[in-house]
Tab-separated table of C-alpha atoms and ligand atoms in Angstrom:
chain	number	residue	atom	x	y	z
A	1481	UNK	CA	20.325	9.722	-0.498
A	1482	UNK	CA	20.933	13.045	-1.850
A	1483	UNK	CA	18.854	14.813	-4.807
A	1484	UNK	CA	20.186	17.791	-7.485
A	1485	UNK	CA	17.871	20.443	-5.956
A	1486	UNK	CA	19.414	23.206	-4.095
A	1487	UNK	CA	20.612	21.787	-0.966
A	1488	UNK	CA	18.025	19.461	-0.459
A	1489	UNK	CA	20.971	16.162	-0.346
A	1490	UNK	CA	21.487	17.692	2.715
A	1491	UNK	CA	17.787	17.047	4.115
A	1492	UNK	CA	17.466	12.748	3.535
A	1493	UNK	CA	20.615	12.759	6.625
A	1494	UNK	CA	17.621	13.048	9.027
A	1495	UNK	CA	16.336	9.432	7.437
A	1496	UNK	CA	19.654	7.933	8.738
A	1497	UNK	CA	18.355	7.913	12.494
A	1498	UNK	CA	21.516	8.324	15.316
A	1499	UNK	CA	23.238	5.331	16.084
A	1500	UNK	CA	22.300	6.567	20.074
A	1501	UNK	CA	18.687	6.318	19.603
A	1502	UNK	CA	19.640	2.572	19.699
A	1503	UNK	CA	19.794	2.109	23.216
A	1504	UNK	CA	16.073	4.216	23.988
A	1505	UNK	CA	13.902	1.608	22.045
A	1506	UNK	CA	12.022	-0.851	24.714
A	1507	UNK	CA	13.172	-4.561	22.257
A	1508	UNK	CA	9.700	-5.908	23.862
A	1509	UNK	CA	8.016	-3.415	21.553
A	1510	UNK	CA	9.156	-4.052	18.169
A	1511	UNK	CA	9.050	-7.725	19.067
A	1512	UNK	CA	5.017	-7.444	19.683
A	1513	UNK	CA	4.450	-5.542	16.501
A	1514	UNK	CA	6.167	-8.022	14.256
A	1515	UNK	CA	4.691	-10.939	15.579
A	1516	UNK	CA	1.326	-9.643	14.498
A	1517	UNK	CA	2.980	-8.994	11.060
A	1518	UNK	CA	3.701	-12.535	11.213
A	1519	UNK	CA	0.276	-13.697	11.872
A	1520	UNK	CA	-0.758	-11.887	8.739
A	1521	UNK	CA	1.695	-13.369	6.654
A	1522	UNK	CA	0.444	-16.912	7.363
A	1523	UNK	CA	-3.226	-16.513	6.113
A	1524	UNK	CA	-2.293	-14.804	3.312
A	1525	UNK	CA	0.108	-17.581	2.130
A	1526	UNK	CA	-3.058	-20.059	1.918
A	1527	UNK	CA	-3.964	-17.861	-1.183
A	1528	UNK	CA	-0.660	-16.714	-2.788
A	1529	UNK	CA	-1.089	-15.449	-6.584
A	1530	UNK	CA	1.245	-13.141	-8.029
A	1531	UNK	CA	-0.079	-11.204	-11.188
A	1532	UNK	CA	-2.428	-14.585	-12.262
A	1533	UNK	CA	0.554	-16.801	-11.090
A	1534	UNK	CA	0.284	-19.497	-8.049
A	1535	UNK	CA	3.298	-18.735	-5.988
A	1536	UNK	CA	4.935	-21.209	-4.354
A	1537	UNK	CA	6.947	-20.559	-1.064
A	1538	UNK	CA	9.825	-21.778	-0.995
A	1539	UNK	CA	11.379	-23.243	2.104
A	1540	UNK	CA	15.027	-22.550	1.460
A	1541	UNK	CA	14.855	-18.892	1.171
A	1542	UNK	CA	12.506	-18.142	4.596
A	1543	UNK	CA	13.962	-17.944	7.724
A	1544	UNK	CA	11.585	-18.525	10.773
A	1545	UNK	CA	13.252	-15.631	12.626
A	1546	UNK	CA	12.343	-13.159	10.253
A	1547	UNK	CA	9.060	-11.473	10.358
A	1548	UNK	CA	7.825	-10.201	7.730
A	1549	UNK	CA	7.141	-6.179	7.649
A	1550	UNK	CA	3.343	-5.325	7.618
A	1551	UNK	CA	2.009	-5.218	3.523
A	1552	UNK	CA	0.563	-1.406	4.334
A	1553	UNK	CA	4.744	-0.169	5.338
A	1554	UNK	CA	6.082	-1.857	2.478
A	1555	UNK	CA	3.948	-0.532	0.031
A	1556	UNK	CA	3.270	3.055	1.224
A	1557	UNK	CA	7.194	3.574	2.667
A	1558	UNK	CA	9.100	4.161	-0.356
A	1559	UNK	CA	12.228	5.583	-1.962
A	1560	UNK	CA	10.686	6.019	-6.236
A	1561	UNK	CA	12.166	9.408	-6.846
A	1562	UNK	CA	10.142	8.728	-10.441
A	1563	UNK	CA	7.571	9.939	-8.361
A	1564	UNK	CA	8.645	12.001	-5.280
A	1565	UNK	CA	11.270	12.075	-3.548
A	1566	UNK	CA	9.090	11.689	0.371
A	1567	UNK	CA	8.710	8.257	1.636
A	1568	UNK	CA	5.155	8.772	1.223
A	1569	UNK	CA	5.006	10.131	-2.570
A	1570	UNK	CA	5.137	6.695	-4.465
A	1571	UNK	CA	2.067	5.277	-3.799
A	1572	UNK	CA	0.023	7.699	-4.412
A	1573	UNK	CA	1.533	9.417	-7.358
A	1574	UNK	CA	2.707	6.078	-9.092
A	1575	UNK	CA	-1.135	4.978	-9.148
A	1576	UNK	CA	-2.483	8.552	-10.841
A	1577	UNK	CA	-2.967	6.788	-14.758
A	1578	UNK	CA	0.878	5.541	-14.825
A	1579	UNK	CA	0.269	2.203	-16.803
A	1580	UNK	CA	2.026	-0.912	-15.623
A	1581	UNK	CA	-0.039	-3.697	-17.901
A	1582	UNK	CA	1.019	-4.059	-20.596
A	1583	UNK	CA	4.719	-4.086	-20.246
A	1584	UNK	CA	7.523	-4.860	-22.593
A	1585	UNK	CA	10.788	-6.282	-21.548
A	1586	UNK	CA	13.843	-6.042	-23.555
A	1587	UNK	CA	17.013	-8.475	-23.584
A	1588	UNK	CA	20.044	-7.099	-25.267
A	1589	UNK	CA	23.870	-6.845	-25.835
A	1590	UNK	CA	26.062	-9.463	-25.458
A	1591	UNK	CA	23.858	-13.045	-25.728
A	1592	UNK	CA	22.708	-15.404	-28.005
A	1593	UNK	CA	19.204	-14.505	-27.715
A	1594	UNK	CA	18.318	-11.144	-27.696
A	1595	UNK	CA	14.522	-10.531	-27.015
A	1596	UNK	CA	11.553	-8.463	-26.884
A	1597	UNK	CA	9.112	-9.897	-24.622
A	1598	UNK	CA	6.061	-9.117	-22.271
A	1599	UNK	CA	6.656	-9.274	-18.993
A	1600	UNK	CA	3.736	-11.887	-18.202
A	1601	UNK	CA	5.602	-14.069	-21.079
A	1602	UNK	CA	8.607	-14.023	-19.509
A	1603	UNK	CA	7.398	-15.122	-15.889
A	1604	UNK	CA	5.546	-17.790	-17.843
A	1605	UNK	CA	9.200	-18.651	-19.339
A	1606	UNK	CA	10.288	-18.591	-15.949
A	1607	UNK	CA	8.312	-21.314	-14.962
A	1608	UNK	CA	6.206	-18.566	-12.665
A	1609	UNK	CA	7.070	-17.323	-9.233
A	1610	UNK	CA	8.138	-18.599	-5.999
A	1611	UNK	CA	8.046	-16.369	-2.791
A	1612	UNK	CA	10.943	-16.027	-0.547
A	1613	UNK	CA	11.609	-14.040	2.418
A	1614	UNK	CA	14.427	-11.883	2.009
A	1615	UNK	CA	16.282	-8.885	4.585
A	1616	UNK	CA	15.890	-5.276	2.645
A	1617	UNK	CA	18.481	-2.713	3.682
A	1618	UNK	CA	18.171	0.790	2.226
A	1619	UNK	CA	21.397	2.973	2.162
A	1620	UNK	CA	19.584	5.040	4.209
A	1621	UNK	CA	20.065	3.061	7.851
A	1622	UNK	CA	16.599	1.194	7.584
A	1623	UNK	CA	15.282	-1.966	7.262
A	1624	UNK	CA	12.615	-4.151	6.610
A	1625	UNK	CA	11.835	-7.640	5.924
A	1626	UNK	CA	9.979	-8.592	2.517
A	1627	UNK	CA	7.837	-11.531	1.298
A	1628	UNK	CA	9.272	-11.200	-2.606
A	1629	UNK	CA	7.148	-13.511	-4.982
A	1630	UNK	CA	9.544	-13.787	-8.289
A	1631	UNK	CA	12.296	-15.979	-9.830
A	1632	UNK	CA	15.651	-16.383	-9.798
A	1633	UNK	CA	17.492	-14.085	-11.775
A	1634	UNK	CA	19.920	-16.834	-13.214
A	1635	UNK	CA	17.006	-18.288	-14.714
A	1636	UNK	CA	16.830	-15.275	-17.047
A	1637	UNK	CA	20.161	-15.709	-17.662
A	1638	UNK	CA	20.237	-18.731	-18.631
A	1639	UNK	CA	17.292	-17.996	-21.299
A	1640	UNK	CA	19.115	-15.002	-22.470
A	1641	UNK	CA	22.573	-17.098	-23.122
A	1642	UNK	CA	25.430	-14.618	-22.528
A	1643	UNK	CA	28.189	-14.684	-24.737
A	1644	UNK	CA	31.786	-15.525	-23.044
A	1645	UNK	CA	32.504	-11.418	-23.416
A	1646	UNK	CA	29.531	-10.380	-21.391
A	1647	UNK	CA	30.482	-9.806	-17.521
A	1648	UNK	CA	28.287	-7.286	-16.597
A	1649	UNK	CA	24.470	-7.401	-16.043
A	1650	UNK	CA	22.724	-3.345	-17.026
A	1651	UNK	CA	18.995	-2.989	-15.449
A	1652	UNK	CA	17.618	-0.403	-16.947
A	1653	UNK	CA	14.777	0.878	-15.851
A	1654	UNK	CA	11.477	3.067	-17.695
A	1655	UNK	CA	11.546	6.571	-19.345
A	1656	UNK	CA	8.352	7.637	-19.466
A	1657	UNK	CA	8.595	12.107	-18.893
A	1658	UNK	CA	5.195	12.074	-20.493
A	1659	UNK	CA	3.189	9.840	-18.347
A	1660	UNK	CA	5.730	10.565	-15.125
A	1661	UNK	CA	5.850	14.162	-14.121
A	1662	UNK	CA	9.320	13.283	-11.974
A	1663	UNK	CA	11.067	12.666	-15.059
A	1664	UNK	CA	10.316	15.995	-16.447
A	1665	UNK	CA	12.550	17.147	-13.862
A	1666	UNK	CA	16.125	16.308	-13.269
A	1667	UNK	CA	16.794	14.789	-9.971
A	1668	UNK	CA	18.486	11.960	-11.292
A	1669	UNK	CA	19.735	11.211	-14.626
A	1670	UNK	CA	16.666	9.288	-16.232
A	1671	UNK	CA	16.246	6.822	-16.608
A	1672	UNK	CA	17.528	4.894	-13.321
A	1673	UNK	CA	19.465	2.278	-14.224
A	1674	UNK	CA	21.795	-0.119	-12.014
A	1675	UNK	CA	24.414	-2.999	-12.878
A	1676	UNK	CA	25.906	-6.432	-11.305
A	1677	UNK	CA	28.751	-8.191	-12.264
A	1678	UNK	CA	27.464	-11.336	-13.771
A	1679	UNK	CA	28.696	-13.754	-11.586
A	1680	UNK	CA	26.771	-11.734	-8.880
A	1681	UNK	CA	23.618	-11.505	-10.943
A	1682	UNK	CA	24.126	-15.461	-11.520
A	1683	UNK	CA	24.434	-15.919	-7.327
A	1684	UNK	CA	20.896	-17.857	-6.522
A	1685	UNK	CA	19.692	-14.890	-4.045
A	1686	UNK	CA	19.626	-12.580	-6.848
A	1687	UNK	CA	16.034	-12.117	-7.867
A	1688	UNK	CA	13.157	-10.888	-10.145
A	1689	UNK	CA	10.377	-9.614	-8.707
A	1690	UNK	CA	6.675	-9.746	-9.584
A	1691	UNK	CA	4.841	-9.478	-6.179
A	1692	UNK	CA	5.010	-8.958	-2.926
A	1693	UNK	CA	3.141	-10.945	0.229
A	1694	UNK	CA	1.351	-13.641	-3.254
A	1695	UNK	CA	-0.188	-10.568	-4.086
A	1696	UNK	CA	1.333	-8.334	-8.097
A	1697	UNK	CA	3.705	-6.368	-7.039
A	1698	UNK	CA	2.160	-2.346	-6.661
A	1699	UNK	CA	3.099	0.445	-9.056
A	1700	UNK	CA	5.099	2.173	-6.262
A	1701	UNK	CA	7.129	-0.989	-5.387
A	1702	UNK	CA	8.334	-1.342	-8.811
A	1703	UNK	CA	5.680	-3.238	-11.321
A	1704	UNK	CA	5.627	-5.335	-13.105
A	1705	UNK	CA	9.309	-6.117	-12.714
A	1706	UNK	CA	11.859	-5.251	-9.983
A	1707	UNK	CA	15.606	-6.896	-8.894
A	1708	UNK	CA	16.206	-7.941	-5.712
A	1709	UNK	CA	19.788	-8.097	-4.574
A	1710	UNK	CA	19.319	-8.949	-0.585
A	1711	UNK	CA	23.114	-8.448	0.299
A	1712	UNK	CA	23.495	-5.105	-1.283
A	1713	UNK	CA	21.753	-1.819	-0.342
A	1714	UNK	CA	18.578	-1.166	-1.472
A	1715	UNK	CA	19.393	1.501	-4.595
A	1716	UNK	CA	20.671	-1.537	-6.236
A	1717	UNK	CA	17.116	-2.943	-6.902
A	1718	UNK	CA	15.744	-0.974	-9.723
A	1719	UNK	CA	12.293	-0.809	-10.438
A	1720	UNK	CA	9.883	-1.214	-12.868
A	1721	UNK	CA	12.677	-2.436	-15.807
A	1722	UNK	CA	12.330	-2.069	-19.406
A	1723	UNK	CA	15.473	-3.483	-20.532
A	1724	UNK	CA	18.200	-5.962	-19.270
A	1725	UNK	CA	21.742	-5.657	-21.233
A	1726	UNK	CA	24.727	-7.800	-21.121
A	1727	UNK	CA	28.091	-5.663	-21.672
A	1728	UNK	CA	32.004	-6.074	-21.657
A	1729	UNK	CA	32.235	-3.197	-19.137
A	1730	UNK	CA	30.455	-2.258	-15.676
A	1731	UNK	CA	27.743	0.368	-16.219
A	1732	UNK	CA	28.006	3.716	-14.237
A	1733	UNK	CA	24.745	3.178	-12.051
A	1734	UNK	CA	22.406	6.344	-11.363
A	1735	UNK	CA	23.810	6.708	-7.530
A	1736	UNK	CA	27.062	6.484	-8.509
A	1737	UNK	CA	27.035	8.567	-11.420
A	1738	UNK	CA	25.197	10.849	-9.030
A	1739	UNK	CA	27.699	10.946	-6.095
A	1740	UNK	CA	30.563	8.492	-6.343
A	1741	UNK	CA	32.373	9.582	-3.443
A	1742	UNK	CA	28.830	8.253	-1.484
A	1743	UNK	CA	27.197	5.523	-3.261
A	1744	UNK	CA	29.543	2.670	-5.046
A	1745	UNK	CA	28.935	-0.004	-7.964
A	1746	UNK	CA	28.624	-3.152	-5.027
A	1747	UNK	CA	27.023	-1.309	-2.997
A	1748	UNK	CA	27.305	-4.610	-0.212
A	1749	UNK	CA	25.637	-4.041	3.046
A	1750	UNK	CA	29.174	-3.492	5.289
A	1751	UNK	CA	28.077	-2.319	8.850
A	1752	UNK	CA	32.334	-1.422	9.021
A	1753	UNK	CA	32.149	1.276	6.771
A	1754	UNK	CA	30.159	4.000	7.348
A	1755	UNK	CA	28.677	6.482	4.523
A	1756	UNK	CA	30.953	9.703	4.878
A	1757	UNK	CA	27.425	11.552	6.214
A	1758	UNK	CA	26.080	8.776	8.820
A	1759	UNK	CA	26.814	5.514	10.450
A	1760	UNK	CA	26.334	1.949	8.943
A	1761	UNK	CA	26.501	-0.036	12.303
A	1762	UNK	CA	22.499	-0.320	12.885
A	1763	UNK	CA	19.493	0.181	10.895
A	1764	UNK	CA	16.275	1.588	12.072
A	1765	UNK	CA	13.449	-1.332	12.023
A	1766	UNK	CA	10.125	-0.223	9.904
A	1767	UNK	CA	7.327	-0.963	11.331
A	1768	UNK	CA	8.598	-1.897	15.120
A	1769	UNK	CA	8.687	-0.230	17.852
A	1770	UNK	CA	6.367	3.225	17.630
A	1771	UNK	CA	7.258	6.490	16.063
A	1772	UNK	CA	11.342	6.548	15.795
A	1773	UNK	CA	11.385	2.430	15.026
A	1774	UNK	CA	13.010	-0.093	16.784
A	1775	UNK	CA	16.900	-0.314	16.453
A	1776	UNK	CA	18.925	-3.133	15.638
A	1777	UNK	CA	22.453	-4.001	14.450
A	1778	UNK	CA	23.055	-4.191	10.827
A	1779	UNK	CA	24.839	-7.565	9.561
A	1780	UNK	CA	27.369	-7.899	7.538
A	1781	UNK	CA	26.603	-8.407	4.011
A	1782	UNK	CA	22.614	-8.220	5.243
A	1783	UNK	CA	22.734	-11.305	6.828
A	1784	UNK	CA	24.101	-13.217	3.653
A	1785	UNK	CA	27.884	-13.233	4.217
A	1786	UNK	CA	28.030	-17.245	4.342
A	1787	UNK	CA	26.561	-17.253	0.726
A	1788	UNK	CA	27.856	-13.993	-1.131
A	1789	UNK	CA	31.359	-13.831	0.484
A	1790	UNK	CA	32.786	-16.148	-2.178
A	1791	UNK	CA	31.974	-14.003	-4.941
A	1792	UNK	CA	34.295	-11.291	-3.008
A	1793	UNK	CA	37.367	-13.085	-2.304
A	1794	UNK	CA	40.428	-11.265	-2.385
A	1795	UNK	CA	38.566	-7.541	-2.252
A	1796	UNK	CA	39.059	-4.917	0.395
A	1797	UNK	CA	35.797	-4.376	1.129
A	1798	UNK	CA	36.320	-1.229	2.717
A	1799	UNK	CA	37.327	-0.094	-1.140
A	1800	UNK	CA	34.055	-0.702	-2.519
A	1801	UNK	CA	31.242	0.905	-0.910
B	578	MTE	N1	13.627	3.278	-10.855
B	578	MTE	C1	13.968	3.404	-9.563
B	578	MTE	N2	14.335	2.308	-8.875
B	578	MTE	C2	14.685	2.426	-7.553
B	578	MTE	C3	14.693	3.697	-6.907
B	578	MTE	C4	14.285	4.827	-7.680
B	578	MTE	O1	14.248	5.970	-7.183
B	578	MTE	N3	13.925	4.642	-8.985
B	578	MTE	N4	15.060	3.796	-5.570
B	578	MTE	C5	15.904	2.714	-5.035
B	578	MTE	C6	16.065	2.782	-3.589
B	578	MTE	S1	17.102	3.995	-2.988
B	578	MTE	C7	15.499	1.872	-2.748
B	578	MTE	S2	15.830	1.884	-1.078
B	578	MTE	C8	14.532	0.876	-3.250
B	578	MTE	C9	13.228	1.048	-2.494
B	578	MTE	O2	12.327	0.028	-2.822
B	578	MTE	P1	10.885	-0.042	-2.134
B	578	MTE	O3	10.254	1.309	-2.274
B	578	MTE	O4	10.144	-1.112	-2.873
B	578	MTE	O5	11.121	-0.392	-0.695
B	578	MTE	O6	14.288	0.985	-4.640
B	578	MTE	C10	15.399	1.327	-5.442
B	578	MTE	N5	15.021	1.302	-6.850
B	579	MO	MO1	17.648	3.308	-0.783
């Protein structure tokens, strides 16, 4: 990604690792370490809660061959430029007084019911959370694999009742300069906000969530309320969201606004085109395979092409990073 300081969007290049350092990771390696991850997963499932809510996993959105990234890398690797913008920044500076509980949730714009409400009200609305396992592919050229616990967004939808004019989805998320010491500076234009076309928002992988591994989802990840968009690049999936607006027009999202000629409105994982400062092709692997991580090619559309492709018919992809 790239921040306003001076020079410094120079610096997050060395996150994208070289597509050569591929070929030097031992496969064995990263194999071993996510097969423990695995093991984890499974005895935590026996007690999945998210926030007060039973979770319940559901089978059509897990994948055997994906193993799950440990709990510890999800939650203490993470991009929250709210609060730092190192990896390593978010979890503790997002847990230094910032309040989460109680949170408000706003509906707006174009629909047919327009509403404030908390955020464990809405779940509740939701009929709670289920847990799916979902690919996560930052921008960046790394990957993990998440446990989300959540609902679908199109539930929301559906209780929010769009007008016919609304075909664009806004997430925006919190302003808080007071309570957040990031937002008293100006790396990005607070607050961070990000868009879908409503037809994407409406696809059933789209997601809200509320925890992580059955477990409320931590401060740094995004509490109490985060998207999850598993076929688009992880800047998509704003965090911690105050307000959810239906419009006529596509917002200008925070990365785009930022640096259009880098970071797009879709924003679909496309291993074909490369950002204009490093190479899409593979992702480094958190978590596997020791220091650098373990390599591995990066699918088109994350993995998801078979489901999402539809919603993309007739569009050069190349057009629309
Ligand atoms: N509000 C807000 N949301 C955000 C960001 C951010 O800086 N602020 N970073 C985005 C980016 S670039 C990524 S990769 C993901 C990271 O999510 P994670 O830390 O839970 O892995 O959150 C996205 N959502
Ligand atoms: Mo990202």
């Amino acid at each position: 990604m790239l921040i306003r300081t001076p020079k410094a969007w120079e610096l997050p290049e060395s996150a994208a690792t070289p597509e050569s350092l591929y070929h030097l990771r031992p496969r064995r390696d990263f194999i071993k370490t996510l097969g423990l991850a695995g093991a984890a997963v499974a005895t935590r499932d026996l007690f999945a809660t998210t926030a007060g809510f039973p979770t319940r996993i559901n089978p059509d959105f897990r994948d055997p061959a994906l193993k799950p990234t440990a709990h510890e890398l999800i939650t203490s690797y993470n991009n929250f430029y709210e609060f730092g913008t190192d990896k390593a920044d978010p979890k503790p500076n997002a847990n230094k007084g910032w309040k989460t509980d109680p949170w408000t949730v706003e509906i707006a714009g174009l629909v047919n019911h327009p509403v404030k409400i908390d955020a464990n009200d809405l779940v509740t609305k939701m009929g709670g959370a289920e847990q799916r396992v979902y690919r996560f592919r930052c921008v960046e050229a790394w990957s993990m694999v998440i446990p989300w616990d959540g609902f679908p967004l199109s539930k929301l939808i559906t209780f929010a009742d769009p007008k016919p004019e609304a075909k664009y989805v806004t997430f925006v998320t919190f302003n808080d300069p007071k309570n957040v010491p990031g937002q008293r500076r100006g790396t990005l234009d607070w607050p961070y906000l990000e868009g879908l076309r409503l037809d994407e928002a409406n696809h059933e992988l789209a997601f809200m969530a509320t925890g992580i591994y059955g477990q409320a989802i931590p401060n740094q990840n995004g509490a109490p309320l985060r998207l999850v968009v598993p076929w688009k690049y992880g800047f998509k999936y704003g965090k911690s969201i105050v307000k959810i607006e239906f419009t006529a027009k596509p917002p200008v999202n925070t990365w785009q606004a930022m640096q259009a000629r880098e970071y797009g409105f879709y924003a679909n994982v496309n291993p074909n085109v490369d950002h204009p400062r490093w190479s899409q092709g593979s992702e480094r692997v958190i978590g596997a395979g020791g220091l650098l991580g373990g390599r591995q090619r990066t699918l088109m559309f994350n993995g998801y092409e078979k489901q999402v492709a539809a919603l993309y018919q007739g569009m050069d992809l190349a057009k629309y990073y």
